[in-house]
Amino acid sequence: MGQKTGQVKGGRLAALDGLRGIAALVVLLHHAMYTNPDFPGAPGGGNAPTGSAMWWISYTPLKLFTAGVESVIVFFVLSGLVVTLPVIRKRGFDWVAYFPRRAVRLLVPVIASVLLAAVWVMAIPQKSTQPDGTWLSSSSTPNFGWEYIVKGWDLLGGDGQINNPLWSLRWELVFSLALPIFAVLALAVRKWWIGGLAAACALTYLGVHADSGELQYLPAFFVGAVIAVRLDAVRNVAERINTHWYRHLLWAAMTIGSLLLLIAPWLVGPNVGEIPELEAVLKGMVPLAAAGLVVVALGWKPLRAVLETRPVQFSGTISFSLYLVHVPIIIFSTYLFADAAWYVGPFLFGIPVAIALAVGFTWLIEKRSHGWSKAVGQWASKRYSTWFGREEQSSTASQPAESASSSRR
């Protein structure tokens, strides 16, 4: 028999692990490029004259290698899928175990990453010579104090100054706490999924237009939740496509279309902001592009085979840890090699060190947080059963929220 769409390895959708790993590497390259003040952080930013190296990197399909913000949206869609999936597939899902387990799963690595970031911040003076408003100047911490550690731990109200990527963990936590609402809404639009996706894109557009983080980022989790409730249908359609001679052409077209839609605001060029509403409309379509990549990763066998290779799977294994630890290292490396060419610190030193440290962080912190989170969930479920006389649920009924798919968050 042929390999089924979206092969499950060890209870996980392996291709989605690979997709997450590639997205994490793109974020790593994105932040390394950010140390160059000419690198556009947003369409029209930086100093990238037409035809320059920075222009080619930013306003052509090469942008896919440094599309960091867009890759975070891919993370959000993946999290929406894999965290919602066990809720809709397990009868008697143990919510009592879920909430403390999910909190521990997210907060333990965050707490450790903030402490580690403090070490890098204190290791070298962070006084940027770049102009105010550049990424390096705004992400540095020249006057470090213990308050920055507390703010880093406070995902809901803190500023994440000490570790820049923590801004996205805020939305991960909000989604995790509001999971019952997301799951109910996704089930409600099961038959009208196209309308659900359209509504998510519309809300994202409004969020970009109004500069509202809640509307700009939370709809991506909902898109993932919709994929979760429609996952069997996605697999069935993929299997039917894979029986036709044109399957590779169709999947390739969908892959290219999704990738180009993901970076569409950049492809318009540095003057996209001068066209009223266009940038907000295109950014509103990014969750749909991320959903397309998820579907292709599950359905197109050649791509799935690539995503399931050992190197790509390895990147998926360390993806969450790499995401949490890399920015303080990139900033430290930039200051350490301040007298060298701009790329020496972040690329030749920072990236290898970040990857090596992510491997250790995965083993020492992240894997242990898995075990601690399960233990906390089991304890909470048993205590609830004892205190309220409820028939004890098997804690394994809710564990797949962390392990049944590719969520590293």
Short mmCIF file of C-alpha atoms in Angstrom, two decimals:
data_model
loop_
_atom_site.label_atom_id
_atom_site.label_comp_id
_atom_site.label_asym_id
_atom_site.label_seq_id
_atom_site.Cartn_x
_atom_site.Cartn_y
_atom_site.Cartn_z
CA MET A 1 0.00 0.00 0.00
CA GLY A 2 1.17 3.56 -0.69
CA GLN A 3 2.07 5.93 2.09
CA LYS A 4 -0.98 7.66 3.48
CA THR A 5 -1.35 11.41 3.28
CA GLY A 6 0.29 13.08 6.27
CA GLN A 7 2.19 10.10 7.64
CA VAL A 8 2.14 9.90 11.42
CA LYS A 9 5.41 9.02 13.12
CA GLY A 10 5.34 8.38 16.84
CA GLY A 11 1.93 10.03 17.11
CA ARG A 12 3.06 13.13 15.24
CA LEU A 13 2.41 14.51 11.79
CA ALA A 14 6.04 14.37 10.73
CA ALA A 15 5.76 16.64 7.70
CA LEU A 16 4.46 19.46 9.89
CA ASP A 17 7.48 19.08 12.16
CA GLY A 18 9.62 19.64 9.09
CA LEU A 19 7.61 22.66 8.01
CA ARG A 20 7.97 24.17 11.47
CA GLY A 21 11.72 23.53 11.39
CA ILE A 22 12.15 25.33 8.07
CA ALA A 23 10.08 28.25 9.35
CA ALA A 24 12.33 28.49 12.43
CA LEU A 25 15.44 28.63 10.24
CA VAL A 26 13.86 31.40 8.18
CA VAL A 27 13.22 33.40 11.37
CA LEU A 28 16.86 32.84 12.35
CA LEU A 29 18.08 34.23 9.01
CA HIS A 30 15.59 37.07 9.28
CA HIS A 31 17.00 38.28 12.59
CA ALA A 32 20.58 37.81 11.45
CA MET A 33 19.85 40.05 8.45
CA TYR A 34 18.19 42.56 10.78
CA THR A 35 21.60 43.46 12.22
CA ASN A 36 22.27 45.30 8.95
CA PRO A 37 20.48 48.66 9.24
CA ASP A 38 19.83 48.65 5.49
CA PHE A 39 17.71 45.51 5.72
CA PRO A 40 14.02 46.45 5.32
CA GLY A 41 12.09 45.28 8.35
CA ALA A 42 8.86 46.14 6.56
CA PRO A 43 8.11 46.85 2.89
CA GLY A 44 9.54 50.25 2.11
CA GLY A 45 11.86 50.30 5.14
CA GLY A 46 15.63 50.16 5.28
CA ASN A 47 17.85 51.33 2.47
CA ALA A 48 17.41 49.05 -0.52
CA PRO A 49 17.81 50.91 -3.83
CA THR A 50 16.43 49.05 -6.83
CA GLY A 51 18.97 46.53 -8.08
CA SER A 52 21.06 46.49 -4.89
CA ALA A 53 21.81 43.27 -3.03
CA MET A 54 19.40 44.25 -0.26
CA TRP A 55 16.69 44.91 -2.86
CA TRP A 56 17.13 41.45 -4.38
CA ILE A 57 17.00 39.86 -0.92
CA SER A 58 13.88 41.77 0.07
CA TYR A 59 11.69 42.42 -2.97
CA THR A 60 12.05 39.26 -5.06
CA PRO A 61 11.16 35.62 -4.29
CA LEU A 62 14.49 35.47 -2.43
CA LYS A 63 12.53 37.11 0.39
CA LEU A 64 11.28 33.61 1.25
CA PHE A 65 14.64 32.96 2.96
CA THR A 66 14.20 35.92 5.36
CA ALA A 67 10.40 36.16 5.67
CA GLY A 68 10.51 36.04 9.45
CA VAL A 69 7.20 37.64 10.36
CA GLU A 70 5.41 35.55 7.75
CA SER A 71 7.03 32.41 9.14
CA VAL A 72 5.65 33.26 12.57
CA ILE A 73 2.18 33.22 10.99
CA VAL A 74 3.00 29.71 9.75
CA PHE A 75 3.82 28.82 13.38
CA PHE A 76 0.46 30.19 14.48
CA VAL A 77 -1.48 28.19 11.89
CA LEU A 78 0.41 25.02 12.85
CA SER A 79 -0.31 25.60 16.54
CA GLY A 80 -3.98 26.20 15.80
CA LEU A 81 -4.13 22.88 13.97
CA VAL A 82 -2.21 20.62 16.32
CA VAL A 83 -3.56 21.99 19.60
CA THR A 84 -7.17 21.90 18.39
CA LEU A 85 -6.97 18.45 16.81
CA PRO A 86 -7.09 16.38 20.04
CA VAL A 87 -9.98 18.48 21.36
CA ILE A 88 -12.25 17.57 18.48
CA ARG A 89 -11.10 13.97 18.19
CA LYS A 90 -11.08 12.84 21.82
CA ARG A 91 -14.40 12.24 23.53
CA GLY A 92 -14.26 13.39 27.12
CA PHE A 93 -11.26 15.65 26.51
CA ASP A 94 -9.75 16.46 29.91
CA TRP A 95 -9.86 20.23 30.15
CA VAL A 96 -8.86 20.16 33.81
CA ALA A 97 -5.53 18.60 32.83
CA TYR A 98 -5.14 20.66 29.68
CA PHE A 99 -4.89 24.17 31.10
CA PRO A 100 -2.12 23.66 33.70
CA ARG A 101 -0.31 21.30 31.35
CA ARG A 102 -0.32 23.80 28.51
CA ALA A 103 0.78 26.63 30.80
CA VAL A 104 3.75 24.63 32.07
CA ARG A 105 4.61 23.54 28.54
CA LEU A 106 4.87 27.16 27.39
CA LEU A 107 6.11 28.97 30.48
CA VAL A 108 8.96 26.71 31.59
CA PRO A 109 10.94 27.19 28.34
CA VAL A 110 10.08 30.89 28.36
CA ILE A 111 11.37 31.34 31.92
CA ALA A 112 14.58 29.49 31.08
CA SER A 113 15.09 31.43 27.85
CA VAL A 114 14.73 34.77 29.65
CA LEU A 115 17.34 33.79 32.24
CA LEU A 116 19.64 32.69 29.43
CA ALA A 117 18.99 35.94 27.57
CA ALA A 118 20.01 37.87 30.69
CA VAL A 119 23.38 36.12 30.60
CA TRP A 120 23.99 37.22 27.00
CA VAL A 121 22.83 40.77 27.76
CA MET A 122 25.17 41.10 30.73
CA ALA A 123 28.09 39.53 28.86
CA ILE A 124 28.80 42.59 26.71
CA PRO A 125 27.72 46.26 26.72
CA GLN A 126 24.81 46.75 24.34
CA LYS A 127 25.20 50.36 23.22
CA SER A 128 24.25 50.53 19.59
CA THR A 129 25.92 52.95 17.24
CA GLN A 130 23.13 52.46 14.73
CA PRO A 131 20.47 55.17 14.36
CA ASP A 132 17.45 55.12 16.63
CA GLY A 133 14.62 53.10 15.15
CA THR A 134 16.79 50.36 13.68
CA TRP A 135 16.14 46.82 14.88
CA LEU A 136 19.47 46.50 16.67
CA SER A 137 19.10 49.75 18.58
CA SER A 138 15.51 49.01 19.62
CA SER A 139 16.25 45.36 20.54
CA SER A 140 19.37 46.08 22.60
CA THR A 141 19.28 46.48 26.39
CA PRO A 142 21.97 49.03 27.30
CA ASN A 143 20.75 49.59 30.87
CA PHE A 144 19.99 46.07 32.04
CA GLY A 145 18.21 45.50 35.35
CA TRP A 146 16.35 42.65 36.98
CA GLU A 147 13.07 44.29 35.95
CA TYR A 148 13.70 43.14 32.40
CA ILE A 149 13.65 39.52 33.56
CA VAL A 150 10.27 39.97 35.25
CA LYS A 151 8.86 41.70 32.18
CA GLY A 152 10.13 38.87 30.00
CA TRP A 153 8.37 36.29 32.16
CA ASP A 154 5.11 38.26 31.96
CA LEU A 155 3.89 37.11 28.56
CA LEU A 156 0.54 38.86 28.80
CA GLY A 157 1.68 42.26 30.02
CA GLY A 158 5.46 42.36 29.65
CA ASP A 159 7.41 43.91 26.82
CA GLY A 160 9.84 41.09 25.93
CA GLN A 161 12.68 43.61 25.51
CA ILE A 162 15.25 41.13 26.78
CA ASN A 163 14.23 38.46 24.24
CA ASN A 164 12.49 39.82 21.16
CA PRO A 165 10.64 36.65 19.97
CA LEU A 166 8.60 36.54 23.18
CA TRP A 167 6.06 38.87 21.55
CA SER A 168 4.67 35.89 19.62
CA LEU A 169 4.48 33.68 22.72
CA ARG A 170 1.96 36.13 24.10
CA TRP A 171 -0.44 35.17 21.32
CA GLU A 172 0.37 31.49 21.77
CA LEU A 173 -0.65 31.78 25.41
CA VAL A 174 -3.81 33.75 24.64
CA PHE A 175 -4.84 31.16 22.06
CA SER A 176 -4.09 28.32 24.47
CA LEU A 177 -6.28 29.87 27.16
CA ALA A 178 -9.08 30.56 24.67
CA LEU A 179 -8.85 27.14 23.00
CA PRO A 180 -12.46 26.13 23.89
CA ILE A 181 -13.75 29.18 22.02
CA PHE A 182 -11.55 28.53 19.00
CA ALA A 183 -12.58 24.88 18.90
CA VAL A 184 -16.31 25.68 19.13
CA LEU A 185 -16.05 28.31 16.40
CA ALA A 186 -14.08 25.99 14.14
CA LEU A 187 -16.67 23.25 14.58
CA ALA A 188 -19.43 25.77 13.91
CA VAL A 189 -17.99 26.56 10.46
CA ARG A 190 -17.16 22.95 9.58
CA LYS A 191 -19.61 22.99 6.65
CA TRP A 192 -18.94 26.63 5.83
CA TRP A 193 -15.18 26.47 6.11
CA ILE A 194 -14.61 28.77 3.14
CA GLY A 195 -16.59 31.46 4.94
CA GLY A 196 -14.57 30.79 8.09
CA LEU A 197 -11.28 31.25 6.26
CA ALA A 198 -12.60 34.38 4.56
CA ALA A 199 -13.64 35.81 7.93
CA ALA A 200 -10.18 35.08 9.34
CA CYS A 201 -8.54 36.93 6.44
CA ALA A 202 -10.95 39.84 6.86
CA LEU A 203 -10.17 40.10 10.58
CA THR A 204 -6.44 39.96 9.86
CA TYR A 205 -6.86 42.79 7.36
CA LEU A 206 -8.69 44.84 9.98
CA GLY A 207 -5.96 44.06 12.50
CA VAL A 208 -3.23 45.26 10.14
CA HIS A 209 -5.23 48.34 9.21
CA ALA A 210 -5.99 49.25 12.83
CA ASP A 211 -2.63 48.04 14.21
CA SER A 212 -4.45 45.62 16.53
CA GLY A 213 -2.35 42.64 17.59
CA GLU A 214 -5.38 40.61 18.63
CA LEU A 215 -7.01 40.88 15.22
CA GLN A 216 -3.76 40.68 13.30
CA TYR A 217 -2.48 37.42 14.81
CA LEU A 218 -5.24 35.41 16.53
CA PRO A 219 -7.15 34.68 13.27
CA ALA A 220 -4.15 32.62 12.11
CA PHE A 221 -4.77 30.21 15.00
CA PHE A 222 -8.39 29.99 13.93
CA VAL A 223 -7.30 29.08 10.40
CA GLY A 224 -5.30 26.21 11.89
CA ALA A 225 -8.31 25.15 13.95
CA VAL A 226 -10.47 25.08 10.81
CA ILE A 227 -7.90 22.83 9.13
CA ALA A 228 -8.06 20.57 12.19
CA VAL A 229 -11.83 20.08 11.92
CA ARG A 230 -11.50 19.55 8.16
CA LEU A 231 -8.36 17.39 8.30
CA ASP A 232 -10.04 14.18 7.14
CA ALA A 233 -11.59 16.03 4.20
CA VAL A 234 -8.18 17.52 3.36
CA ARG A 235 -6.65 14.06 3.35
CA ASN A 236 -9.43 12.62 1.22
CA VAL A 237 -9.11 15.37 -1.37
CA ALA A 238 -5.33 14.95 -1.40
CA GLU A 239 -5.66 11.21 -1.97
CA ARG A 240 -8.00 11.83 -4.91
CA ILE A 241 -5.63 14.39 -6.39
CA ASN A 242 -2.76 11.93 -6.04
CA THR A 243 -4.55 9.43 -8.30
CA HIS A 244 -4.41 11.77 -11.31
CA TRP A 245 -1.60 12.31 -13.79
CA TYR A 246 -1.55 16.05 -13.21
CA ARG A 247 -1.08 15.74 -9.45
CA HIS A 248 2.49 17.05 -9.38
CA LEU A 249 1.61 20.05 -11.54
CA LEU A 250 -1.34 20.89 -9.30
CA TRP A 251 0.60 20.51 -6.06
CA ALA A 252 3.54 22.49 -7.46
CA ALA A 253 1.21 25.29 -8.53
CA MET A 254 -0.39 25.34 -5.09
CA THR A 255 3.02 25.39 -3.41
CA ILE A 256 4.34 28.22 -5.55
CA GLY A 257 1.09 30.15 -5.20
CA SER A 258 1.11 29.80 -1.40
CA LEU A 259 4.75 30.86 -1.15
CA LEU A 260 4.23 33.91 -3.34
CA LEU A 261 1.06 34.88 -1.48
CA LEU A 262 2.99 34.58 1.77
CA ILE A 263 5.40 37.32 0.69
CA ALA A 264 3.03 39.21 -1.64
CA PRO A 265 3.44 42.61 0.06
CA TRP A 266 7.18 42.40 -0.59
CA LEU A 267 6.78 41.42 -4.23
CA VAL A 268 4.82 44.59 -4.94
CA GLY A 269 7.99 46.49 -4.12
CA PRO A 270 9.20 49.11 -1.65
CA ASN A 271 6.44 51.52 -2.68
CA VAL A 272 3.59 49.21 -1.68
CA GLY A 273 2.70 51.57 1.17
CA GLU A 274 1.89 54.29 -1.34
CA ILE A 275 -0.99 52.23 -2.75
CA PRO A 276 -3.98 52.73 -0.41
CA GLU A 277 -5.09 49.57 1.41
CA LEU A 278 -3.04 47.20 -0.77
CA GLU A 279 -0.48 46.28 1.88
CA ALA A 280 -3.16 45.61 4.49
CA VAL A 281 -5.17 43.49 2.03
CA LEU A 282 -2.12 41.40 1.09
CA LYS A 283 -1.07 40.94 4.71
CA GLY A 284 -4.62 39.84 5.45
CA MET A 285 -4.09 36.92 3.05
CA VAL A 286 -0.95 35.63 4.79
CA PRO A 287 -2.85 33.15 7.08
CA LEU A 288 -4.47 31.68 3.96
CA ALA A 289 -1.03 31.30 2.37
CA ALA A 290 0.24 29.55 5.50
CA ALA A 291 -2.78 27.22 5.37
CA GLY A 292 -1.93 26.39 1.77
CA LEU A 293 1.60 25.41 2.79
CA VAL A 294 0.23 23.16 5.55
CA VAL A 295 -2.11 21.41 3.11
CA VAL A 296 0.65 20.93 0.55
CA ALA A 297 3.00 19.59 3.22
CA LEU A 298 0.42 16.96 4.11
CA GLY A 299 -0.72 16.09 0.61
CA TRP A 300 2.17 16.31 -1.86
CA LYS A 301 4.23 13.16 -1.43
CA PRO A 302 7.55 14.44 -2.85
CA LEU A 303 7.44 17.52 -0.64
CA ARG A 304 6.37 15.43 2.33
CA ALA A 305 9.32 13.13 1.73
CA VAL A 306 11.67 16.12 1.86
CA LEU A 307 10.08 17.43 5.04
CA GLU A 308 10.46 14.02 6.65
CA THR A 309 14.19 13.69 5.92
CA ARG A 310 16.47 13.58 8.95
CA PRO A 311 18.03 17.05 8.58
CA VAL A 312 14.66 18.75 8.21
CA GLN A 313 13.16 16.71 11.03
CA PHE A 314 16.12 17.70 13.20
CA SER A 315 15.37 21.35 12.53
CA GLY A 316 11.79 20.64 13.59
CA THR A 317 12.94 18.98 16.79
CA ILE A 318 14.92 22.04 17.89
CA SER A 319 12.61 24.63 16.30
CA PHE A 320 10.92 25.91 19.47
CA SER A 321 14.18 26.07 21.41
CA LEU A 322 15.95 27.75 18.50
CA TYR A 323 13.17 30.30 18.28
CA LEU A 324 13.48 31.10 21.99
CA VAL A 325 17.26 31.38 22.28
CA HIS A 326 18.56 32.81 19.02
CA VAL A 327 17.94 36.58 19.18
CA PRO A 328 20.03 37.35 22.31
CA ILE A 329 22.88 35.37 20.73
CA ILE A 330 22.55 37.26 17.43
CA ILE A 331 22.67 40.58 19.27
CA PHE A 332 25.61 39.49 21.44
CA SER A 333 27.51 38.32 18.35
CA THR A 334 26.93 41.63 16.59
CA TYR A 335 28.48 43.59 19.47
CA LEU A 336 31.27 41.04 19.95
CA PHE A 337 32.41 41.48 16.35
CA ALA A 338 31.49 45.14 16.04
CA ASP A 339 34.78 46.00 14.31
CA ALA A 340 34.43 43.27 11.67
CA ALA A 341 32.22 43.18 8.58
CA TRP A 342 28.55 43.31 9.61
CA TYR A 343 27.86 39.68 8.68
CA VAL A 344 30.75 38.13 10.63
CA GLY A 345 29.11 38.30 14.05
CA PRO A 346 25.53 37.22 13.32
CA PHE A 347 26.20 34.77 10.47
CA LEU A 348 29.62 33.22 11.05
CA PHE A 349 29.42 33.15 14.85
CA GLY A 350 25.85 33.78 16.00
CA ILE A 351 23.96 31.29 13.84
CA PRO A 352 26.21 28.27 14.61
CA VAL A 353 26.18 29.10 18.33
CA ALA A 354 22.40 29.54 18.33
CA ILE A 355 21.85 26.16 16.68
CA ALA A 356 24.27 24.42 19.05
CA LEU A 357 22.66 26.06 22.07
CA ALA A 358 19.19 25.17 20.80
CA VAL A 359 20.18 21.50 20.75
CA GLY A 360 21.22 21.70 24.39
CA PHE A 361 18.15 23.74 25.34
CA THR A 362 15.90 21.16 23.68
CA TRP A 363 17.45 18.34 25.70
CA LEU A 364 17.86 20.16 29.01
CA ILE A 365 14.74 22.33 29.14
CA GLU A 366 12.17 21.60 26.46
CA LYS A 367 12.02 17.80 26.75
CA ARG A 368 11.84 18.04 30.52
CA SER A 369 9.06 20.59 30.27
CA HIS A 370 7.09 17.95 28.35
CA GLY A 371 7.39 15.55 31.26
CA TRP A 372 6.67 18.19 33.87
CA SER A 373 3.63 19.43 31.99
CA LYS A 374 2.15 15.94 31.75
CA ALA A 375 2.77 15.35 35.45
CA VAL A 376 1.09 18.64 36.35
CA GLY A 377 -1.88 17.80 34.13
CA GLN A 378 -2.28 14.39 35.72
CA TRP A 379 -2.05 15.88 39.20
CA ALA A 380 -4.67 18.54 38.42
CA SER A 381 -7.04 15.98 36.91
CA LYS A 382 -6.73 13.67 39.92
CA ARG A 383 -7.20 16.51 42.39
CA TYR A 384 -10.31 17.68 40.58
CA SER A 385 -11.69 14.15 40.61
CA THR A 386 -10.98 13.81 44.32
CA TRP A 387 -12.38 17.17 45.33
CA PHE A 388 -15.53 17.12 43.20
CA GLY A 389 -16.24 13.41 43.11
CA ARG A 390 -16.01 13.25 39.32
CA GLU A 391 -15.20 9.96 37.67
CA GLU A 392 -11.51 10.23 36.92
CA GLN A 393 -10.66 10.71 33.29
CA SER A 394 -7.63 9.12 31.82
CA SER A 395 -4.99 11.81 31.60
CA THR A 396 -3.89 10.33 28.31
CA ALA A 397 -7.11 11.63 26.78
CA SER A 398 -5.67 15.12 26.79
CA GLN A 399 -1.96 14.46 26.30
CA PRO A 400 -2.17 14.53 22.49
CA ALA A 401 -2.71 18.27 22.68
CA GLU A 402 1.07 18.39 23.04
CA SER A 403 2.15 15.28 21.15
CA ALA A 404 -0.33 14.14 18.54
CA SER A 405 1.03 16.51 15.95
CA SER A 406 3.86 18.83 15.27
CA SER A 407 3.33 21.55 17.87
CA ARG A 408 6.63 22.55 19.48
CA ARG A 409 4.83 25.16 21.50
#
